[in-house]
PDB file of C-alpha atoms in Angstrom:
ATOM      1  CA  CYS A  12     -44.962 -29.042 -13.903  1.00 32.00           C
ATOM      2  CA  ALA A  13     -46.458 -28.226 -10.534  1.00 39.00           C
ATOM      3  CA  ARG A  14     -49.783 -29.649  -9.479  1.00 41.00           C
ATOM      4  CA  GLU A  15     -52.589 -27.108  -9.785  1.00 40.00           C
ATOM      5  CA  GLY A  16     -52.456 -25.016  -6.631  1.00 45.00           C
ATOM      6  CA  GLY A  17     -49.503 -27.025  -5.304  1.00 60.00           C
ATOM      7  CA  LEU A  18     -45.835 -26.465  -4.572  1.00 82.00           C
ATOM      8  CA  ILE A  19     -43.928 -29.638  -5.369  1.00 88.00           C
ATOM      9  CA  MET A  20     -40.565 -28.890  -3.806  1.00 91.00           C
ATOM     10  CA  TRP A  21     -42.090 -27.253  -0.751  1.00 93.00           C
ATOM     11  CA  GLN A  22     -44.225 -30.341  -0.185  1.00 93.00           C
ATOM     12  CA  GLN A  23     -41.218 -32.632  -0.652  1.00 91.00           C
ATOM     13  CA  PHE A  24     -39.368 -30.646   2.016  1.00 94.00           C
ATOM     14  CA  LEU A  25     -42.293 -31.044   4.422  1.00 96.00           C
ATOM     15  CA  ASP A  26     -42.560 -34.748   3.556  1.00 94.00           C
ATOM     16  CA  LEU A  27     -38.895 -35.303   4.402  1.00 94.00           C
ATOM     17  CA  LEU A  28     -39.327 -33.490   7.704  1.00 96.00           C
ATOM     18  CA  ALA A  29     -42.418 -35.603   8.418  1.00 96.00           C
ATOM     19  CA  VAL A  30     -40.493 -38.844   7.896  1.00 94.00           C
ATOM     20  CA  ALA A  31     -37.862 -37.582  10.326  1.00 94.00           C
ATOM     21  CA  ARG A  32     -40.584 -36.232  12.666  1.00 96.00           C
ATOM     22  CA  ARG A  33     -38.855 -32.849  12.733  1.00 97.00           C
ATOM     23  CA  PRO A  34     -40.974 -29.687  12.558  1.00 98.00           C
ATOM     24  CA  LEU A  35     -40.068 -26.653  10.490  1.00 98.00           C
ATOM     25  CA  VAL A  36     -40.144 -23.404  12.487  1.00 98.00           C
ATOM     26  CA  ILE A  37     -39.878 -20.069  10.653  1.00 98.00           C
ATOM     27  CA  LEU A  38     -39.242 -17.238  13.100  1.00 97.00           C
ATOM     28  CA  ASP A  39     -38.742 -13.505  13.269  1.00 96.00           C
ATOM     29  CA  PHE A  40     -37.822 -11.179  16.139  1.00 96.00           C
ATOM     30  CA  GLU A  41     -38.316  -7.439  16.475  1.00 95.00           C
ATOM     31  CA  THR A  42     -35.942  -5.925  19.034  1.00 96.00           C
ATOM     32  CA  ALA A  43     -35.486  -2.876  21.252  1.00 94.00           C
ATOM     33  CA  GLY A  44     -32.481  -1.755  19.214  1.00 93.00           C
ATOM     34  CA  LEU A  45     -29.688  -2.863  16.920  1.00 84.00           C
ATOM     35  CA  GLY A  46     -27.159  -5.628  17.489  1.00 82.00           C
ATOM     36  CA  GLY A  47     -29.288  -8.097  19.401  1.00 83.00           C
ATOM     37  CA  ALA A  48     -30.972  -5.830  21.941  1.00 93.00           C
ATOM     38  CA  PRO A  49     -33.719  -7.693  23.853  1.00 96.00           C
ATOM     39  CA  PRO A  50     -36.826  -8.619  21.863  1.00 96.00           C
ATOM     40  CA  VAL A  51     -40.088  -6.673  21.887  1.00 97.00           C
ATOM     41  CA  GLU A  52     -41.991  -9.097  19.658  1.00 96.00           C
ATOM     42  CA  PHE A  53     -41.615 -12.469  18.006  1.00 97.00           C
ATOM     43  CA  ALA A  54     -43.609 -14.528  15.553  1.00 97.00           C
ATOM     44  CA  LEU A  55     -43.193 -18.113  14.443  1.00 98.00           C
ATOM     45  CA  ALA A  56     -44.798 -20.507  12.012  1.00 98.00           C
ATOM     46  CA  TYR A  57     -44.798 -24.176  12.966  1.00 98.00           C
ATOM     47  CA  TYR A  58     -45.064 -26.846  10.261  1.00 98.00           C
ATOM     48  CA  ALA A  59     -45.595 -30.386  11.555  1.00 97.00           C
ATOM     49  CA  PRO A  60     -47.575 -32.457   9.024  1.00 92.00           C
ATOM     50  CA  TRP A  61     -48.377 -35.135  11.614  1.00 94.00           C
ATOM     51  CA  CYS A  62     -50.318 -32.647  13.810  1.00 95.00           C
ATOM     52  CA  ASP A  63     -53.818 -31.259  13.394  1.00 96.00           C
ATOM     53  CA  PRO A  64     -53.914 -27.606  12.315  1.00 97.00           C
ATOM     54  CA  ALA A  65     -54.769 -25.041  14.986  1.00 97.00           C
ATOM     55  CA  THR A  66     -57.842 -22.858  14.552  1.00 96.00           C
ATOM     56  CA  ASP A  67     -56.940 -19.829  16.693  1.00 97.00           C
ATOM     57  CA  GLU A  68     -57.059 -16.373  15.113  1.00 97.00           C
ATOM     58  CA  THR A  69     -53.279 -15.946  14.743  1.00 97.00           C
ATOM     59  CA  SER A  70     -52.948 -19.331  13.035  1.00 97.00           C
ATOM     60  CA  ARG A  71     -55.882 -18.656  10.694  1.00 96.00           C
ATOM     61  CA  ARG A  72     -54.431 -15.269   9.774  1.00 94.00           C
ATOM     62  CA  ALA A  73     -50.981 -16.688   9.078  1.00 96.00           C
ATOM     63  CA  ARG A  74     -52.372 -19.703   7.213  1.00 96.00           C
ATOM     64  CA  ALA A  75     -53.974 -17.374   4.667  1.00 93.00           C
ATOM     65  CA  LEU A  76     -50.601 -15.732   3.989  1.00 92.00           C
ATOM     66  CA  CYS A  77     -48.220 -18.694   4.140  1.00 95.00           C
ATOM     67  CA  PRO A  78     -47.577 -21.695   1.884  1.00 95.00           C
ATOM     68  CA  PRO A  79     -49.704 -24.785   2.547  1.00 95.00           C
ATOM     69  CA  GLY A  80     -49.275 -27.064   5.551  1.00 96.00           C
ATOM     70  CA  LEU A  81     -49.080 -24.603   8.451  1.00 98.00           C
ATOM     71  CA  THR A  82     -49.886 -26.281  11.770  1.00 98.00           C
ATOM     72  CA  TYR A  83     -49.984 -23.189  13.936  1.00 97.00           C
ATOM     73  CA  ALA A  84     -48.557 -19.686  14.254  1.00 98.00           C
ATOM     74  CA  ALA A  85     -47.758 -17.645  17.347  1.00 97.00           C
ATOM     75  CA  SER A  86     -47.007 -13.960  17.835  1.00 96.00           C
ATOM     76  CA  TRP A  87     -46.284 -12.362  21.212  1.00 96.00           C
ATOM     77  CA  ARG A  88     -45.326  -8.900  22.368  1.00 96.00           C
ATOM     78  CA  LEU A  89     -42.546  -8.866  24.970  1.00 97.00           C
ATOM     79  CA  ASP A  90     -41.278  -6.379  27.541  1.00 97.00           C
ATOM     80  CA  PRO A  91     -37.541  -5.975  26.839  1.00 96.00           C
ATOM     81  CA  GLY A  92     -36.804  -4.474  30.239  1.00 94.00           C
ATOM     82  CA  VAL A  93     -34.851  -1.639  28.583  1.00 95.00           C
ATOM     83  CA  PRO A  94     -35.923   1.515  26.733  1.00 95.00           C
ATOM     84  CA  ILE A  95     -36.790   0.910  23.084  1.00 95.00           C
ATOM     85  CA  ASP A  96     -34.542   2.843  20.718  1.00 94.00           C
ATOM     86  CA  PRO A  97     -36.593   5.417  18.752  1.00 91.00           C
ATOM     87  CA  GLU A  98     -34.977   4.181  15.525  1.00 89.00           C
ATOM     88  CA  ALA A  99     -36.220   0.678  16.292  1.00 89.00           C
ATOM     89  CA  THR A 100     -39.700   2.022  16.967  1.00 87.00           C
ATOM     90  CA  GLY A 101     -39.528   3.760  13.600  1.00 87.00           C
ATOM     91  CA  ILE A 102     -39.078   0.344  11.992  1.00 85.00           C
ATOM     92  CA  HIS A 103     -41.505  -1.900  13.852  1.00 89.00           C
ATOM     93  CA  GLY A 104     -43.805   0.683  15.440  1.00 88.00           C
ATOM     94  CA  ILE A 105     -43.617  -0.719  18.971  1.00 93.00           C
ATOM     95  CA  ARG A 106     -43.184   1.878  21.733  1.00 94.00           C
ATOM     96  CA  ASP A 107     -42.181   1.567  25.384  1.00 94.00           C
ATOM     97  CA  GLU A 108     -45.748   2.245  26.485  1.00 94.00           C
ATOM     98  CA  ASP A 109     -46.996  -0.611  24.298  1.00 94.00           C
ATOM     99  CA  VAL A 110     -45.075  -3.254  26.241  1.00 95.00           C
ATOM    100  CA  ARG A 111     -43.790  -1.870  29.550  1.00 93.00           C
ATOM    101  CA  GLY A 112     -45.740  -3.762  32.207  1.00 90.00           C
ATOM    102  CA  LYS A 113     -48.323  -4.837  29.610  1.00 91.00           C
ATOM    103  CA  ALA A 114     -46.536  -7.842  28.093  1.00 92.00           C
ATOM    104  CA  ARG A 115     -44.577 -10.860  29.246  1.00 94.00           C
ATOM    105  CA  SER A 116     -40.983 -10.174  30.144  1.00 96.00           C
ATOM    106  CA  TYR A 117     -38.655 -11.425  27.454  1.00 96.00           C
ATOM    107  CA  LYS A 118     -37.106 -13.534  30.244  1.00 97.00           C
ATOM    108  CA  ASP A 119     -40.456 -15.202  31.023  1.00 96.00           C
ATOM    109  CA  MET A 120     -39.977 -18.946  31.463  1.00 97.00           C
ATOM    110  CA  GLU A 121     -42.965 -19.630  29.204  1.00 96.00           C
ATOM    111  CA  VAL A 122     -41.181 -17.855  26.357  1.00 97.00           C
ATOM    112  CA  ILE A 123     -37.876 -19.612  27.040  1.00 97.00           C
ATOM    113  CA  GLY A 124     -39.647 -22.952  27.414  1.00 97.00           C
ATOM    114  CA  LEU A 125     -41.454 -22.547  24.095  1.00 97.00           C
ATOM    115  CA  PHE A 126     -38.239 -22.071  22.138  1.00 98.00           C
ATOM    116  CA  MET A 127     -36.220 -24.640  24.058  1.00 98.00           C
ATOM    117  CA  GLY A 128     -38.976 -27.192  23.545  1.00 97.00           C
ATOM    118  CA  LEU A 129     -38.894 -26.615  19.807  1.00 97.00           C
ATOM    119  CA  ALA A 130     -35.101 -26.832  19.724  1.00 98.00           C
ATOM    120  CA  THR A 131     -34.800 -30.065  21.702  1.00 96.00           C
ATOM    121  CA  GLY A 132     -37.912 -31.876  20.535  1.00 96.00           C
ATOM    122  CA  SER A 133     -40.260 -34.071  22.539  1.00 92.00           C
ATOM    123  CA  PRO A 134     -39.431 -37.785  22.916  1.00 91.00           C
ATOM    124  CA  ALA A 135     -42.845 -38.347  24.501  1.00 90.00           C
ATOM    125  CA  ASP A 136     -44.475 -37.149  21.280  1.00 89.00           C
ATOM    126  CA  ASN A 137     -41.890 -38.890  19.067  1.00 93.00           C
ATOM    127  CA  GLU A 138     -40.850 -35.455  17.807  1.00 95.00           C
ATOM    128  CA  GLY A 139     -37.279 -34.475  17.019  1.00 96.00           C
ATOM    129  CA  PRO A 140     -35.579 -31.076  17.130  1.00 97.00           C
ATOM    130  CA  ALA A 141     -36.983 -28.414  14.851  1.00 98.00           C
ATOM    131  CA  VAL A 142     -35.333 -27.080  11.736  1.00 98.00           C
ATOM    132  CA  PHE A 143     -35.357 -23.289  12.110  1.00 98.00           C
ATOM    133  CA  ALA A 144     -35.672 -20.832   9.241  1.00 98.00           C
ATOM    134  CA  GLY A 145     -35.983 -17.109   8.629  1.00 98.00           C
ATOM    135  CA  HIS A 146     -34.495 -14.149   6.790  1.00 96.00           C
ATOM    136  CA  ASN A 147     -31.030 -13.462   8.235  1.00 95.00           C
ATOM    137  CA  ALA A 148     -31.819 -16.114  10.839  1.00 97.00           C
ATOM    138  CA  ALA A 149     -28.336 -17.641  10.847  1.00 96.00           C
ATOM    139  CA  GLU A 150     -26.589 -14.316  11.407  1.00 94.00           C
ATOM    140  CA  ALA A 151     -29.139 -12.462  13.535  1.00 95.00           C
ATOM    141  CA  ASP A 152     -32.277 -14.114  14.931  1.00 96.00           C
ATOM    142  CA  VAL A 153     -30.787 -17.446  16.006  1.00 97.00           C
ATOM    143  CA  PRO A 154     -27.523 -16.064  17.519  1.00 97.00           C
ATOM    144  CA  TRP A 155     -29.533 -13.404  19.335  1.00 96.00           C
ATOM    145  CA  ALA A 156     -31.952 -16.047  20.633  1.00 97.00           C
ATOM    146  CA  ARG A 157     -28.976 -17.987  21.994  1.00 97.00           C
ATOM    147  CA  ARG A 158     -27.798 -14.826  23.767  1.00 95.00           C
ATOM    148  CA  TRP A 159     -31.224 -14.399  25.336  1.00 97.00           C
ATOM    149  CA  GLY A 160     -31.227 -18.017  26.529  1.00 97.00           C
ATOM    150  CA  TYR A 161     -33.943 -19.128  24.120  1.00 97.00           C
ATOM    151  CA  LEU A 162     -31.984 -21.575  21.971  1.00 97.00           C
ATOM    152  CA  PRO A 163     -28.987 -23.916  22.336  1.00 97.00           C
ATOM    153  CA  GLY A 164     -26.196 -24.311  19.804  1.00 94.00           C
ATOM    154  CA  GLY A 165     -25.960 -26.960  17.103  1.00 94.00           C
ATOM    155  CA  LEU A 166     -29.253 -26.199  15.351  1.00 96.00           C
ATOM    156  CA  ASP A 167     -30.169 -26.732  11.714  1.00 96.00           C
ATOM    157  CA  VAL A 168     -30.928 -23.264  10.317  1.00 97.00           C
ATOM    158  CA  VAL A 169     -32.203 -22.349   6.850  1.00 97.00           C
ATOM    159  CA  ASP A 170     -31.492 -18.676   6.146  1.00 97.00           C
ATOM    160  CA  THR A 171     -33.284 -17.136   3.158  1.00 97.00           C
ATOM    161  CA  MET A 172     -30.730 -14.306   3.060  1.00 96.00           C
ATOM    162  CA  ARG A 173     -27.896 -16.832   2.678  1.00 95.00           C
ATOM    163  CA  MET A 174     -29.892 -18.589  -0.024  1.00 95.00           C
ATOM    164  CA  GLN A 175     -30.379 -15.288  -1.833  1.00 95.00           C
ATOM    165  CA  ARG A 176     -26.657 -14.458  -1.634  1.00 94.00           C
ATOM    166  CA  ARG A 177     -25.717 -17.831  -3.072  1.00 93.00           C
ATOM    167  CA  LEU A 178     -28.283 -17.644  -5.846  1.00 94.00           C
ATOM    168  CA  THR A 179     -27.292 -14.067  -6.723  1.00 93.00           C
ATOM    169  CA  ARG A 180     -23.709 -15.214  -7.092  1.00 93.00           C
ATOM    170  CA  GLU A 181     -24.211 -18.558  -8.833  1.00 93.00           C
ATOM    171  CA  HIS A 182     -27.756 -18.964 -10.194  1.00 93.00           C
ATOM    172  CA  ALA A 183     -29.346 -15.529 -10.414  1.00 91.00           C
ATOM    173  CA  HIS A 184     -32.129 -16.715 -12.734  1.00 92.00           C
ATOM    174  CA  PRO A 185     -34.545 -19.577 -11.971  1.00 91.00           C
ATOM    175  CA  LEU A 186     -33.613 -23.081 -13.014  1.00 90.00           C
ATOM    176  CA  ALA A 187     -37.174 -24.436 -13.009  1.00 85.00           C
ATOM    177  CA  VAL A 188     -39.492 -21.633 -14.058  1.00 71.00           C
ATOM    178  CA  ASP A 189     -42.428 -23.924 -14.790  1.00 65.00           C
ATOM    179  CA  ALA A 190     -42.307 -25.387 -11.301  1.00 53.00           C
ATOM    180  CA  PHE A 191     -43.651 -22.262  -9.613  1.00 54.00           C
ATOM    181  CA  GLN A 192     -47.152 -21.225 -10.627  1.00 56.00           C
ATOM    182  CA  LEU A 193     -49.105 -18.860  -8.398  1.00 49.00           C
ATOM    183  CA  LYS A 194     -52.411 -19.626 -10.106  1.00 46.00           C
ATOM    184  CA  GLY A 195     -54.697 -21.584  -7.821  1.00 48.00           C
ATOM    185  CA  ASN A 196     -52.707 -20.840  -4.650  1.00 59.00           C
ATOM    186  CA  GLU A 197     -55.186 -19.430  -2.164  1.00 58.00           C
ATOM    187  CA  TRP A 198     -52.377 -18.232   0.087  1.00 57.00           C
ATOM    188  CA  MET A 199     -51.041 -16.006  -2.696  1.00 60.00           C
ATOM    189  CA  ARG A 200     -54.449 -14.559  -3.538  1.00 53.00           C
ATOM    190  CA  GLU A 201     -54.779 -13.575   0.110  1.00 56.00           C
ATOM    191  CA  VAL A 202     -51.454 -11.752  -0.074  1.00 55.00           C
ATOM    192  CA  GLY A 203     -53.120  -9.468  -2.600  1.00 50.00           C
ATOM    193  CA  ARG A 204     -51.972 -10.821  -5.958  1.00 46.00           C
ATOM    194  CA  THR A 205     -54.411 -11.203  -8.837  1.00 36.00           C
ATOM    195  CA  GLU A 206     -55.661 -14.720  -9.422  1.00 34.00           C
ATOM    196  CA  GLY A 207     -53.948 -16.210 -12.422  1.00 41.00           C
ATOM    197  CA  ARG A 208     -50.768 -14.188 -12.078  1.00 43.00           C
ATOM    198  CA  GLY A 209     -47.980 -16.700 -12.521  1.00 44.00           C
ATOM    199  CA  ALA A 210     -44.212 -16.987 -12.403  1.00 42.00           C
ATOM    200  CA  ALA A 211     -43.872 -15.089 -15.685  1.00 43.00           C
ATOM    201  CA  CYS A 212     -44.834 -11.919 -13.771  1.00 57.00           C
ATOM    202  CA  CYS A 213     -41.923 -12.216 -11.342  1.00 74.00           C
ATOM    203  CA  PRO A 214     -39.253  -9.525 -11.917  1.00 85.00           C
ATOM    204  CA  ILE A 215     -36.611 -12.156 -11.242  1.00 88.00           C
ATOM    205  CA  LEU A 216     -37.237 -13.655 -14.669  1.00 84.00           C
ATOM    206  CA  GLY A 217     -36.111 -10.482 -16.357  1.00 84.00           C
ATOM    207  CA  HIS A 218     -33.586  -9.094 -13.925  1.00 89.00           C
ATOM    208  CA  GLY A 219     -32.410 -11.893 -11.660  1.00 90.00           C
ATOM    209  CA  LEU A 220     -31.822 -11.341  -7.954  1.00 91.00           C
ATOM    210  CA  LYS A 221     -28.830  -9.023  -8.232  1.00 88.00           C
ATOM    211  CA  PRO A 222     -30.665  -5.697  -8.730  1.00 90.00           C
ATOM    212  CA  TYR A 223     -32.637  -6.183  -5.525  1.00 89.00           C
ATOM    213  CA  ALA A 224     -31.501  -5.462  -1.999  1.00 83.00           C
ATOM    214  CA  SER A 225     -30.673  -8.376   0.263  1.00 81.00           C
ATOM    215  CA  ASN A 226     -33.275  -7.348   2.805  1.00 90.00           C
ATOM    216  CA  LEU A 227     -36.578  -9.168   3.026  1.00 93.00           C
ATOM    217  CA  GLU A 228     -38.519  -6.510   1.120  1.00 92.00           C
ATOM    218  CA  GLY A 229     -36.061  -6.701  -1.761  1.00 93.00           C
ATOM    219  CA  LEU A 230     -36.197 -10.476  -1.953  1.00 93.00           C
ATOM    220  CA  HIS A 231     -39.991 -10.467  -1.804  1.00 92.00           C
ATOM    221  CA  THR A 232     -40.065  -7.859  -4.603  1.00 91.00           C
ATOM    222  CA  ALA A 233     -37.807  -9.995  -6.772  1.00 91.00           C
ATOM    223  CA  LEU A 234     -39.956 -13.079  -6.308  1.00 90.00           C
ATOM    224  CA  PHE A 235     -43.496 -11.708  -6.146  1.00 87.00           C
ATOM    225  CA  GLY A 236     -43.429  -8.310  -7.806  1.00 84.00           C
ATOM    226  CA  ASP A 237     -43.578  -5.928  -4.840  1.00 81.00           C
ATOM    227  CA  PRO A 238     -42.652  -5.633  -1.140  1.00 81.00           C
ATOM    228  CA  HIS A 239     -44.862  -7.518   1.240  1.00 72.00           C
ATOM    229  CA  ASP A 240     -47.707  -5.647   2.925  1.00 66.00           C
ATOM    230  CA  GLY A 241     -48.384  -5.538   6.634  1.00 57.00           C
ATOM    231  CA  GLY A 242     -45.612  -3.264   7.873  1.00 63.00           C
ATOM    232  CA  HIS A 243     -42.459  -4.522   9.521  1.00 72.00           C
ATOM    233  CA  GLY A 244     -43.979  -6.443  12.425  1.00 87.00           C
ATOM    234  CA  ALA A 245     -42.771  -9.914  13.343  1.00 94.00           C
ATOM    235  CA  LEU A 246     -45.834 -11.736  11.986  1.00 95.00           C
ATOM    236  CA  ALA A 247     -45.754  -9.952   8.619  1.00 93.00           C
ATOM    237  CA  ASP A 248     -42.003 -10.539   8.229  1.00 94.00           C
ATOM    238  CA  MET A 249     -42.285 -14.176   9.253  1.00 96.00           C
ATOM    239  CA  CYS A 250     -45.043 -14.834   6.687  1.00 95.00           C
ATOM    240  CA  ALA A 251     -43.036 -13.059   3.987  1.00 95.00           C
ATOM    241  CA  ALA A 252     -39.908 -15.093   4.772  1.00 96.00           C
ATOM    242  CA  THR A 253     -41.952 -18.296   4.548  1.00 97.00           C
ATOM    243  CA  ARG A 254     -43.290 -17.327   1.123  1.00 95.00           C
ATOM    244  CA  CYS A 255     -39.776 -16.489  -0.074  1.00 95.00           C
ATOM    245  CA  LEU A 256     -38.422 -19.815   1.159  1.00 96.00           C
ATOM    246  CA  ALA A 257     -41.134 -21.735  -0.678  1.00 95.00           C
ATOM    247  CA  ALA A 258     -40.592 -19.726  -3.879  1.00 93.00           C
ATOM    248  CA  MET A 259     -36.812 -20.256  -3.887  1.00 94.00           C
ATOM    249  CA  LEU A 260     -37.281 -23.975  -3.276  1.00 93.00           C
ATOM    250  CA  GLU A 261     -39.555 -24.179  -6.322  1.00 90.00           C
ATOM    251  CA  LEU A 262     -37.649 -21.936  -8.706  1.00 91.00           C
ATOM    252  CA  TRP A 263     -34.258 -23.521  -8.010  1.00 93.00           C
ATOM    253  CA  SER A 264     -35.466 -27.075  -7.348  1.00 90.00           C
ATOM    254  CA  PRO A 265     -32.864 -28.697  -9.694  1.00 89.00           C
ATOM    255  CA  LEU A 266     -30.174 -27.690  -7.185  1.00 89.00           C
ATOM    256  CA  TYR A 267     -31.575 -30.004  -4.530  1.00 86.00           C
ATOM    257  CA  SER A 268     -31.021 -33.728  -4.492  1.00 72.00           C
ATOM    258  CA  CYS A 269     -34.443 -34.612  -3.123  1.00 67.00           C
ATOM    259  CA  ALA A 270     -35.972 -33.247  -6.328  1.00 59.00           C
ATOM    260  CA  CYS A 271     -35.088 -36.711  -7.690  1.00 62.00           C
ATOM    261  CA  PRO A 272     -37.171 -39.320  -5.801  1.00 59.00           C
ATOM    262  CA  GLY A 273     -35.993 -42.766  -4.823  1.00 59.00           C
ATOM    263  CA  ARG A 274     -33.158 -41.911  -2.456  1.00 69.00           C
ATOM    264  CA  ASP A 275     -32.975 -42.644   1.251  1.00 80.00           C
ATOM    265  CA  LYS A 276     -35.212 -40.093   3.012  1.00 82.00           C
ATOM    266  CA  ALA A 277     -32.827 -39.382   5.877  1.00 82.00           C
ATOM    267  CA  ASP A 278     -29.998 -38.853   3.408  1.00 85.00           C
ATOM    268  CA  ASP A 279     -32.239 -36.624   1.276  1.00 88.00           C
ATOM    269  CA  LEU A 280     -33.044 -34.403   4.247  1.00 90.00           C
ATOM    270  CA  ALA A 281     -29.396 -34.097   5.275  1.00 89.00           C
ATOM    271  CA  ARG A 282     -28.373 -33.247   1.709  1.00 88.00           C
ATOM    272  CA  LEU A 283     -31.154 -30.707   1.301  1.00 91.00           C
ATOM    273  CA  LEU A 284     -30.348 -28.923   4.578  1.00 93.00           C
ATOM    274  CA  ALA A 285     -26.661 -28.805   3.630  1.00 91.00           C
ATOM    275  CA  ALA A 286     -27.523 -27.372   0.200  1.00 90.00           C
ATOM    276  CA  LEU A 287     -29.855 -24.747   1.655  1.00 91.00           C
ATOM    277  CA  ASP A 288     -27.142 -23.642   4.103  1.00 85.00           C
ATOM    278  CA  ALA A 289     -24.325 -23.666   1.534  1.00 77.00           C
TER     279      ALA A 289
END
């Protein structure tokens, strides 16, 4: 059973990353159009257990909505340098006049440097390359970021959409229902759930993942009972993807080798990342 207010598998994942000195970075991009058009906004959550937590407003806001352990969060508007497709605006609400000449160019070296620094790590700080995560990250966000010059190849990527597809096909119902209890989790109360509402209230217990769409709203509905609030902005989507990742780690924890302690930590991390990207 989970510790009161705790997420066992989520914490084990962070512990393995801490031993390897590799941060976890959950990211989301909103773009000027379909198919990898330049970004108009991004948000990221940075988990590095060896660092002190940031106290800026964006980090405090994200910390209330994300699973425990968040070090800092960032969210920036960007000028894509091209007209924003009206259909894209209809999704994320960002218009040309919101960013044209009022935000950093998406080609700004500070933006590129931020992502490249995360991807390559910092030997001076004894910090290795980040493990990236997000919903559809492996097929959209990360390849697009490579196209924009933000990220190199050869990254470890955890994609919650890929996880959902695998679980829908092979393990539609949770394998460890008792491991995921929302009661006592401050971050879930902030999302708007009623205190004391536990895993038994998740639709996934009755229906599995299959009836729900593979988009982020559908996955969040399956796991937590309804689509996430906060619109379709990068910060809201990033927080929702982080919650979904933590929930799937808990509910299907028997699939992952590091659920059984006593193995080599480096081997555990490699096995877990391979299982999450299966």
